[in-house]
Short mmCIF file of C-alpha atoms and ligand atoms in Angstrom, two decimals:
data_model
loop_
_atom_site.label_atom_id
_atom_site.label_comp_id
_atom_site.label_asym_id
_atom_site.label_seq_id
_atom_site.Cartn_x
_atom_site.Cartn_y
_atom_site.Cartn_z
CA MET A 12 0.00 0.00 0.00
CA SER A 13 1.40 3.48 -0.93
CA ARG A 14 2.13 5.78 2.00
CA TYR A 15 1.78 9.55 1.96
CA ARG A 16 2.59 12.30 4.40
CA ALA A 17 -0.58 14.17 3.43
CA ILE A 18 -3.62 13.44 1.28
CA VAL A 19 -5.71 16.41 0.12
CA VAL A 20 -9.27 15.40 -0.84
CA GLY A 21 -10.93 17.67 -3.45
CA GLY A 22 -9.41 19.36 -6.50
CA GLY A 23 -11.27 22.68 -6.41
CA VAL A 24 -9.33 25.91 -6.02
CA HIS A 25 -8.86 25.28 -2.28
CA GLY A 26 -7.60 21.70 -2.57
CA ALA A 27 -5.30 22.70 -5.44
CA SER A 28 -3.95 25.71 -3.53
CA ILE A 29 -3.28 23.60 -0.41
CA PHE A 30 -1.60 20.93 -2.56
CA HIS A 31 0.70 23.49 -4.22
CA HIS A 32 1.56 25.23 -0.95
CA LEU A 33 2.34 21.93 0.80
CA VAL A 34 4.66 20.82 -1.98
CA SER A 35 6.35 24.22 -2.29
CA ALA A 36 6.90 24.25 1.49
CA GLY A 37 9.08 21.18 0.95
CA MET A 38 6.73 18.41 2.06
CA ASP A 39 7.32 15.19 0.14
CA ARG A 40 4.75 12.46 -0.63
CA VAL A 41 1.70 14.68 -1.02
CA LEU A 42 -1.33 13.32 -2.90
CA LEU A 43 -4.32 15.26 -4.29
CA VAL A 44 -7.41 13.11 -4.95
CA GLU A 45 -10.27 14.53 -7.05
CA ARG A 46 -13.61 12.84 -7.77
CA LYS A 47 -13.73 14.21 -11.36
CA THR A 48 -11.33 16.78 -12.84
CA VAL A 49 -9.66 19.85 -11.35
CA ALA A 50 -12.18 22.72 -10.88
CA SER A 51 -15.13 20.55 -11.91
CA ALA A 52 -17.47 21.85 -9.15
CA ALA A 53 -17.96 25.34 -7.60
CA THR A 54 -14.57 26.59 -8.78
CA GLY A 55 -15.33 25.95 -12.46
CA ARG A 56 -18.66 27.84 -12.19
CA SER A 57 -17.33 30.77 -10.18
CA THR A 58 -17.63 34.42 -11.24
CA GLY A 59 -14.09 35.03 -10.04
CA ILE A 60 -14.69 38.40 -8.37
CA ILE A 61 -11.77 39.58 -6.23
CA ARG A 62 -12.64 42.19 -3.59
CA HIS A 63 -11.61 43.23 -0.07
CA HIS A 64 -14.94 44.38 1.39
CA TYR A 65 -15.38 42.04 4.34
CA SER A 66 -16.73 42.25 7.88
CA GLN A 67 -14.02 40.19 9.57
CA GLU A 68 -10.42 41.41 9.77
CA VAL A 69 -9.04 37.92 9.07
CA THR A 70 -10.96 37.84 5.78
CA VAL A 71 -9.73 41.29 4.69
CA ARG A 72 -6.15 40.18 5.43
CA LEU A 73 -6.67 36.97 3.44
CA ALA A 74 -8.23 38.88 0.53
CA MET A 75 -5.23 41.27 0.48
CA HIS A 76 -2.73 38.42 0.57
CA SER A 77 -4.63 36.55 -2.15
CA SER A 78 -5.03 39.63 -4.32
CA ARG A 79 -1.24 40.07 -4.40
CA ALA A 80 -0.90 36.38 -5.30
CA PHE A 81 -3.37 36.75 -8.22
CA ARG A 82 -1.46 39.75 -9.57
CA ARG A 83 1.82 37.77 -9.52
CA PHE A 84 0.29 34.43 -10.53
CA ARG A 85 1.75 34.26 -14.03
CA GLU A 86 5.30 35.02 -12.82
CA GLU A 87 5.20 32.82 -9.72
CA ILE A 88 3.00 29.88 -10.78
CA GLY A 89 3.48 30.03 -14.56
CA GLN A 90 -0.21 30.19 -15.53
CA ASP A 91 -2.17 33.02 -17.14
CA ILE A 92 -5.35 33.58 -15.08
CA ALA A 93 -6.89 36.42 -17.16
CA TYR A 94 -6.62 38.80 -14.21
CA VAL A 95 -8.28 42.21 -14.74
CA ASN A 96 -7.99 45.05 -12.20
CA ASN A 97 -11.29 46.85 -12.90
CA GLY A 98 -12.21 48.15 -9.41
CA LEU A 99 -15.47 47.52 -7.56
CA LEU A 100 -18.43 49.72 -6.78
CA PHE A 101 -20.14 48.67 -3.54
CA LEU A 102 -23.74 49.89 -3.25
CA ALA A 103 -25.09 49.75 0.32
CA ALA A 104 -28.74 49.06 1.12
CA ARG A 105 -30.79 51.45 3.28
CA GLY A 106 -30.01 50.92 6.95
CA GLU A 107 -26.52 49.58 6.15
CA GLU A 108 -24.71 52.93 5.87
CA ASP A 109 -22.95 52.52 9.23
CA ALA A 110 -21.98 48.97 8.31
CA LEU A 111 -20.34 50.25 5.13
CA ARG A 112 -18.53 53.04 7.02
CA LYS A 113 -17.18 50.46 9.51
CA CYS A 114 -16.16 48.12 6.70
CA VAL A 115 -14.35 50.89 4.80
CA ASP A 116 -12.60 52.14 8.00
CA GLN A 117 -11.31 48.63 8.65
CA GLN A 118 -10.10 48.18 5.07
CA ARG A 119 -8.28 51.53 5.10
CA ARG A 120 -6.65 50.73 8.45
CA LEU A 121 -5.36 47.48 6.91
CA GLY A 122 -4.10 49.23 3.75
CA VAL A 123 -6.81 48.60 1.12
CA GLY A 124 -7.32 51.42 -1.42
CA VAL A 125 -11.02 52.24 -0.91
CA ASP A 126 -13.13 55.42 -0.66
CA LEU A 127 -16.68 56.16 0.45
CA ILE A 128 -18.64 57.91 -2.29
CA ARG A 129 -21.94 59.79 -2.35
CA PRO A 130 -24.82 58.26 -4.34
CA GLU A 131 -24.85 61.23 -6.73
CA ASP A 132 -21.20 60.50 -7.61
CA VAL A 133 -21.86 56.83 -8.52
CA PRO A 134 -22.24 57.56 -12.29
CA ARG A 135 -18.70 59.01 -12.29
CA TYR A 136 -17.43 55.51 -11.49
CA HIS A 137 -19.92 53.59 -13.64
CA PRO A 138 -21.73 55.70 -16.29
CA ASP A 139 -25.50 55.28 -16.63
CA LEU A 140 -26.11 53.63 -13.25
CA VAL A 141 -29.25 54.73 -11.41
CA ALA A 142 -28.49 54.92 -7.68
CA ASP A 143 -31.52 56.78 -6.30
CA ASP A 144 -32.25 54.00 -3.76
CA VAL A 145 -28.61 53.83 -2.59
CA PRO A 146 -27.85 55.75 0.62
CA LEU A 147 -24.05 55.34 0.45
CA ALA A 148 -21.49 53.67 -1.80
CA ALA A 149 -17.78 52.88 -1.88
CA PHE A 150 -15.25 52.38 -4.63
CA GLU A 151 -12.48 49.84 -4.22
CA LEU A 152 -9.51 50.49 -6.48
CA ASP A 153 -7.69 47.17 -5.97
CA ALA A 154 -10.63 44.90 -6.84
CA GLY A 155 -10.65 42.78 -9.98
CA TYR A 156 -11.62 39.45 -11.44
CA ALA A 157 -9.81 36.39 -12.78
CA ASP A 158 -10.52 32.93 -14.16
CA PRO A 159 -10.94 30.50 -11.22
CA TYR A 160 -10.50 27.44 -13.46
CA SER A 161 -7.04 28.65 -14.51
CA VAL A 162 -6.07 29.41 -10.91
CA ALA A 163 -6.96 25.87 -9.77
CA VAL A 164 -5.26 24.27 -12.78
CA GLY A 165 -2.18 26.48 -12.27
CA TYR A 166 -1.83 25.39 -8.65
CA ALA A 167 -2.42 21.72 -9.48
CA LYS A 168 0.16 21.74 -12.28
CA ALA A 169 2.72 23.59 -10.14
CA GLY A 170 2.26 21.09 -7.29
CA GLU A 171 2.65 18.17 -9.68
CA ALA A 172 5.72 19.68 -11.38
CA ASN A 173 7.37 20.00 -7.97
CA GLY A 174 6.84 16.38 -6.97
CA GLY A 175 3.23 16.09 -5.74
CA LYS A 176 0.95 13.38 -7.13
CA ILE A 177 -2.60 13.83 -8.46
CA LEU A 178 -5.32 11.21 -8.89
CA LEU A 179 -8.25 12.41 -11.02
CA ASN A 180 -11.61 10.68 -11.58
CA THR A 181 -11.06 9.05 -8.21
CA ARG A 182 -13.51 9.38 -5.35
CA VAL A 183 -12.37 8.99 -1.77
CA ARG A 184 -14.79 6.39 -0.41
CA ASP A 185 -13.66 6.08 3.18
CA VAL A 186 -11.21 7.60 5.65
CA ARG A 187 -10.47 5.57 8.78
CA LYS A 188 -8.35 6.65 11.73
CA LYS A 189 -5.70 4.05 12.62
CA SER A 190 -5.19 3.15 16.25
CA GLY A 191 -1.45 3.90 16.11
CA GLY A 192 -1.94 7.30 14.39
CA GLY A 193 -2.50 8.26 10.76
CA PHE A 194 -5.28 7.18 8.41
CA ASP A 195 -6.28 4.47 5.95
CA VAL A 196 -7.87 6.06 2.90
CA THR A 197 -9.98 3.99 0.51
CA THR A 198 -10.44 5.36 -3.02
CA ASP A 199 -11.69 4.17 -6.41
CA SER A 200 -8.02 3.81 -7.41
CA GLY A 201 -6.82 1.80 -4.42
CA ASP A 202 -6.06 2.13 -0.71
CA PHE A 203 -3.47 4.45 0.82
CA GLU A 204 -1.94 5.22 4.19
CA THR A 205 -1.28 8.79 5.23
CA GLU A 206 -0.20 10.77 8.28
CA ARG A 207 -2.61 13.64 7.60
CA VAL A 208 -5.83 14.23 5.68
CA VAL A 209 -7.16 17.58 4.45
CA LEU A 210 -10.81 17.71 3.36
CA ALA A 211 -11.43 20.43 0.74
CA VAL A 212 -14.62 18.92 -0.60
CA GLY A 213 -16.89 21.97 -0.97
CA ALA A 214 -20.61 21.13 -1.03
CA TRP A 215 -19.84 17.45 -0.24
CA ALA A 216 -18.45 18.29 3.23
CA ARG A 217 -21.33 17.06 5.38
CA ALA A 218 -21.52 13.68 3.62
CA VAL A 219 -17.75 13.13 3.68
CA GLY A 220 -17.59 14.17 7.35
CA ALA A 221 -20.36 11.74 8.24
CA ARG A 222 -18.19 8.85 7.04
CA LEU A 223 -15.58 9.94 9.58
CA GLY A 224 -18.22 10.26 12.29
CA ILE A 225 -17.95 14.06 12.47
CA ASP A 226 -20.59 16.68 11.81
CA ILE A 227 -19.33 19.32 9.36
CA PRO A 228 -22.14 21.91 9.32
CA VAL A 229 -22.11 22.70 5.61
CA THR A 230 -25.26 23.11 3.48
CA PRO A 231 -25.16 23.31 -0.32
CA LEU A 232 -25.61 26.90 -1.53
CA ARG A 233 -26.94 27.55 -5.02
CA LEU A 234 -25.42 30.44 -7.02
CA SER A 235 -26.66 31.50 -10.46
CA ASN A 236 -25.03 33.46 -13.27
CA ALA A 237 -26.39 34.84 -16.56
CA VAL A 238 -24.41 36.49 -19.35
CA LEU A 239 -26.24 39.32 -21.16
CA GLU A 240 -25.22 40.90 -24.44
CA LEU A 241 -25.67 44.68 -24.52
CA PRO A 242 -26.15 46.61 -27.75
CA GLY A 243 -22.85 48.46 -28.15
CA GLY A 244 -21.03 46.00 -25.85
CA TYR A 245 -19.72 46.38 -22.30
CA ALA A 246 -16.01 47.15 -21.81
CA ARG A 247 -14.00 44.56 -19.86
CA THR A 248 -12.58 47.30 -17.61
CA MET A 249 -15.97 48.55 -16.34
CA PRO A 250 -16.01 48.15 -12.55
CA THR A 251 -17.70 45.23 -10.86
CA VAL A 252 -20.89 46.31 -9.08
CA LEU A 253 -21.88 44.67 -5.79
CA ASP A 254 -25.50 45.78 -5.48
CA LEU A 255 -26.81 45.05 -1.98
CA PRO A 256 -30.30 46.61 -2.40
CA ASN A 257 -30.89 44.22 -5.33
CA HIS A 258 -28.98 41.25 -3.88
CA MET A 259 -26.95 40.83 -7.07
CA TYR A 260 -23.55 41.55 -8.56
CA PHE A 261 -22.40 42.18 -12.11
CA ARG A 262 -19.12 42.52 -13.94
CA PRO A 263 -17.82 42.53 -17.53
CA GLU A 264 -17.38 39.16 -19.24
CA GLY A 265 -15.57 39.48 -22.55
CA GLY A 266 -17.62 42.20 -24.27
CA SER A 267 -20.78 41.17 -22.38
CA LEU A 268 -22.15 41.57 -18.85
CA LEU A 269 -22.26 38.75 -16.30
CA VAL A 270 -24.91 39.12 -13.59
CA GLY A 271 -25.31 36.76 -10.65
CA ASN A 272 -26.59 36.15 -7.19
CA GLY A 273 -26.17 33.53 -4.53
CA GLU A 274 -28.70 33.20 -1.79
CA GLY A 275 -30.37 29.79 -2.23
CA LEU A 276 -29.55 27.20 0.42
CA GLU A 277 -30.63 23.80 -0.91
CA ASP A 278 -30.58 20.46 0.81
CA VAL A 279 -29.62 18.68 -2.43
CA ASP A 280 -27.21 15.88 -3.21
CA PRO A 281 -24.33 17.66 -4.99
CA ASP A 282 -23.79 14.56 -7.17
CA GLY A 283 -27.20 15.00 -8.79
CA PHE A 284 -27.33 18.81 -8.99
CA ASP A 285 -28.64 20.22 -12.30
CA GLU A 286 -26.34 23.09 -13.31
CA SER A 287 -28.58 24.47 -16.06
CA LEU A 288 -30.10 27.87 -15.37
CA PRO A 289 -33.90 28.04 -15.01
CA TYR A 290 -35.32 30.71 -17.31
CA GLY A 291 -37.16 32.29 -14.35
CA PHE A 292 -33.80 33.49 -13.05
CA VAL A 293 -33.06 35.43 -16.24
CA GLU A 294 -36.47 37.14 -16.21
CA GLU A 295 -36.23 38.05 -12.56
CA VAL A 296 -32.63 39.28 -12.59
CA SER A 297 -33.23 41.19 -15.85
CA GLU A 298 -35.93 43.25 -14.13
CA ARG A 299 -33.55 44.18 -11.33
CA ILE A 300 -30.62 45.00 -13.57
CA VAL A 301 -32.71 47.14 -15.92
CA ARG A 302 -33.76 49.27 -12.92
CA ARG A 303 -30.12 49.71 -11.87
CA PHE A 304 -28.57 49.96 -15.34
CA PRO A 305 -31.22 50.98 -17.90
CA ARG A 306 -28.82 50.30 -20.79
CA CYS A 307 -29.71 46.62 -20.20
CA THR A 308 -33.28 47.21 -21.46
CA ASN A 309 -32.37 45.85 -24.89
CA ALA A 310 -29.88 43.25 -23.66
CA SER A 311 -30.21 39.69 -24.91
CA TYR A 312 -29.54 36.51 -22.95
CA LYS A 313 -26.39 34.74 -24.15
CA THR A 314 -25.78 31.90 -21.69
CA GLY A 315 -26.08 31.01 -18.02
CA TRP A 316 -25.35 28.36 -15.41
CA ARG A 317 -25.70 27.47 -11.74
CA GLY A 318 -23.21 26.03 -9.30
CA LEU A 319 -23.16 24.69 -5.75
CA ASP A 320 -20.80 25.88 -3.05
CA GLY A 321 -20.87 24.73 0.58
CA ALA A 322 -22.24 27.29 3.07
CA SER A 323 -21.40 27.35 6.77
CA PRO A 324 -23.97 28.46 9.39
CA ASP A 325 -22.40 31.96 9.66
CA PHE A 326 -21.35 32.22 5.97
CA HIS A 327 -17.65 32.36 6.90
CA PRO A 328 -15.17 29.60 5.98
CA ILE A 329 -14.59 26.58 8.21
CA VAL A 330 -10.85 25.97 8.27
CA GLY A 331 -8.60 24.21 10.75
CA PRO A 332 -7.91 21.04 12.71
CA VAL A 333 -10.82 18.85 13.79
CA PRO A 334 -10.34 18.46 17.56
CA GLU A 335 -11.93 14.98 17.75
CA VAL A 336 -9.71 13.49 15.00
CA GLU A 337 -5.99 14.17 15.32
CA GLY A 338 -4.34 14.71 11.93
CA LEU A 339 -7.57 15.74 10.17
CA VAL A 340 -7.90 19.30 8.81
CA VAL A 341 -10.95 20.75 7.05
CA CYS A 342 -11.09 23.61 4.55
CA VAL A 343 -14.76 23.97 3.59
CA GLY A 344 -17.82 26.23 4.01
CA MET A 345 -16.62 28.87 1.54
CA SER A 346 -20.20 30.18 1.44
CA GLY A 347 -20.25 31.60 -2.07
CA HIS A 348 -17.21 33.86 -1.73
CA GLY A 349 -14.22 31.54 -1.36
CA PHE A 350 -12.42 31.85 -4.70
CA LYS A 351 -10.74 35.13 -3.85
CA LEU A 352 -9.43 33.73 -0.53
CA ALA A 353 -7.89 30.52 -1.90
CA PRO A 354 -4.23 31.60 -2.20
CA GLY A 355 -4.13 32.83 1.42
CA ILE A 356 -6.17 29.99 2.90
CA GLY A 357 -4.16 27.40 0.96
CA ARG A 358 -0.96 28.82 2.34
CA GLY A 359 -2.32 28.87 5.89
CA VAL A 360 -3.60 25.30 5.73
CA ALA A 361 -0.26 24.11 4.33
CA GLU A 362 1.54 25.82 7.24
CA LEU A 363 -0.81 24.16 9.70
CA VAL A 364 -0.32 20.71 8.17
CA ALA A 365 3.46 21.05 7.80
CA THR A 366 4.33 22.80 11.09
CA GLY A 367 1.28 22.51 13.35
CA GLY A 368 0.57 26.27 13.39
CA TYR A 369 -0.22 29.33 11.27
CA GLU A 370 2.62 31.66 10.25
CA THR A 371 1.41 34.06 7.54
CA ILE A 372 -2.17 34.77 8.69
CA ASP A 373 -3.78 33.39 11.84
CA LEU A 374 -6.84 31.45 10.66
CA THR A 375 -8.08 30.44 14.13
CA PRO A 376 -11.24 32.64 13.82
CA TYR A 377 -12.39 30.08 11.21
CA ALA A 378 -11.87 27.10 13.56
CA PRO A 379 -14.38 24.26 13.04
CA ASP A 380 -15.28 24.16 16.75
CA ARG A 381 -16.31 27.85 16.88
CA PHE A 382 -20.02 26.96 16.59
CA ALA A 383 -19.92 24.57 19.56
CA LYS A 384 -18.02 27.23 21.54
CA GLY A 385 -20.57 29.97 20.75
CA LYS A 386 -17.99 31.86 18.68
CA ALA A 387 -19.79 32.00 15.33
CA LEU A 388 -18.59 34.98 13.28
CA THR A 389 -20.81 37.93 12.40
CA SER A 390 -21.33 39.91 9.19
CA LEU A 391 -22.05 43.60 8.76
CA PHE A 392 -24.35 43.18 5.74
CA SER A 393 -27.69 41.46 5.12
CA MET A 394 -26.56 40.00 1.77
CA LYS A 395 -25.03 36.87 3.22
CA ILE A 396 -22.40 36.13 0.57
CA ALA A 397 -21.03 39.67 1.05
CA ALA A 398 -19.92 38.29 4.47
C1 FAD B 411 -21.86 30.50 -9.64
C2 FAD B 411 -20.81 30.82 -8.60
C3 FAD B 411 -20.27 32.10 -8.54
C4 FAD B 411 -19.27 32.40 -7.59
N1 FAD B 411 -18.68 33.63 -7.61
C5 FAD B 411 -17.64 33.90 -6.77
C6 FAD B 411 -16.92 35.11 -6.88
O1 FAD B 411 -17.22 35.96 -7.72
N2 FAD B 411 -15.88 35.32 -6.04
C7 FAD B 411 -15.52 34.42 -5.08
O2 FAD B 411 -14.58 34.68 -4.33
N3 FAD B 411 -16.18 33.24 -4.97
C8 FAD B 411 -17.22 32.97 -5.79
N4 FAD B 411 -17.89 31.77 -5.71
C9 FAD B 411 -17.51 30.83 -4.66
C10 FAD B 411 -16.24 30.08 -5.00
O3 FAD B 411 -16.26 29.72 -6.35
C11 FAD B 411 -16.12 28.86 -4.10
O4 FAD B 411 -16.16 29.29 -2.75
C12 FAD B 411 -14.83 28.10 -4.34
O5 FAD B 411 -14.65 27.81 -5.70
C13 FAD B 411 -14.86 26.80 -3.52
O6 FAD B 411 -13.72 26.06 -3.84
P1 FAD B 411 -13.52 24.64 -3.15
O7 FAD B 411 -12.24 24.13 -3.61
O8 FAD B 411 -13.76 24.80 -1.68
O9 FAD B 411 -14.77 23.77 -3.64
P2 FAD B 411 -15.07 23.08 -5.07
O10 FAD B 411 -14.58 23.89 -6.19
O11 FAD B 411 -16.52 22.74 -5.05
O12 FAD B 411 -14.19 21.77 -5.01
C14 FAD B 411 -14.51 20.67 -4.18
C15 FAD B 411 -14.04 19.44 -4.93
O13 FAD B 411 -14.12 18.29 -4.08
C16 FAD B 411 -14.37 17.17 -4.92
N5 FAD B 411 -14.85 16.07 -4.08
C17 FAD B 411 -15.98 16.02 -3.33
N6 FAD B 411 -16.07 14.84 -2.69
C18 FAD B 411 -14.98 14.13 -3.04
C19 FAD B 411 -14.51 12.82 -2.71
N7 FAD B 411 -15.19 12.02 -1.87
N8 FAD B 411 -13.36 12.39 -3.27
C20 FAD B 411 -12.64 13.19 -4.12
N9 FAD B 411 -13.05 14.43 -4.46
C21 FAD B 411 -14.20 14.90 -3.92
C22 FAD B 411 -15.41 17.70 -5.91
O14 FAD B 411 -15.45 16.93 -7.08
C23 FAD B 411 -14.90 19.12 -6.15
O15 FAD B 411 -14.12 19.22 -7.33
C24 FAD B 411 -18.86 31.42 -6.65
C25 FAD B 411 -19.41 30.14 -6.70
C26 FAD B 411 -20.37 29.83 -7.68
C27 FAD B 411 -20.93 28.44 -7.72
#
């Protein structure tokens, strides 16, 4: 039976980032096991928005760290990720003005380039937007977007090139703790022994945890995206708009506009999830976007899709050691906003696995036992995936 020092389960952007960071930290005998192909679940459906507006300091720090990693990705990892630095316009909902002020104060204290702006100034940042229902807005200079598929593939390839091993189209069927320490891992491609296991299994977390006898409180979260073609096009450098009053976001996609939302918790089996977009979504989101951006009145629907992420009870990631099972680490519950955090979280998890502690950013606020300890995290905004 092959023996590994660490097995990472799940080849989304988080599993791939952890895999790369473990290998580049010098750990030998690291295996990544993916049920299908790299980025075949939430990561491959993701909108790829990169922003720093967050309620929790740890998340702002992670977003800053990750943002730097995205900007240097091609040089450091050797993969083009189609990164665009277009900025982000954050539109607060009524009653959330103080929340936005607090959020912006925190970002500025930590070094993010962001300014509060008055509603009447919104069209200076994004021409033709109607913001008469917006009490306060902010513009974030350092925000952008990138291709999540390329990020995951880049990390997976880099980890493999540096000595890690990847098994694709291989499901982990069982993980059993051995009495003398370490784990036996049963997969479709054979059985393995390992000292440590990292679960980065997205929407599958609860089911995989149940096999280990642990409750990972993750519920599948449905997110939907539609691409609209505007007469006259939509420049790829137009800023992303995070529209809290309308619970939606939009950004440029090629010469078109990609609009999405992510609020639907669904108790579905991720294996059987239908990723096609119901037409009702297009009709409903079109109404909202036409109100905000009347140029969309004559837009036509080009394509659309849905994806499932795993949501935690407080919509913040669940990352860290599982106290009941020594050697087991989870990295799940990304709650619809985890792409942009993957470089920083992957690095932190690799540090934890390799050295037993965090060095770059302390991820203990995300600890899996925070719910049992009454330490669930809070969010400033009512749109949950804004977190
Ligand atoms: C439509 C949509 C839009 C989004 N937009 C944004 C955005 O703009 N910005 C942002 O930051 N985030 C966004 N997100 C969220 C972000 O994409 C996710 O948080 C992130 O991709 C999660 O990555 P992951 O690696 O944790 O999970 P996943 O990408 O879901 O990967 C988990 C992997 O585990 C594998 N797996 C499961 N069980 C097993 C098993 N037993 N054995 C082996 N493999 C297994 C699965 O096949 C899967 O590939 C969006 C998500 C969606 C769906």
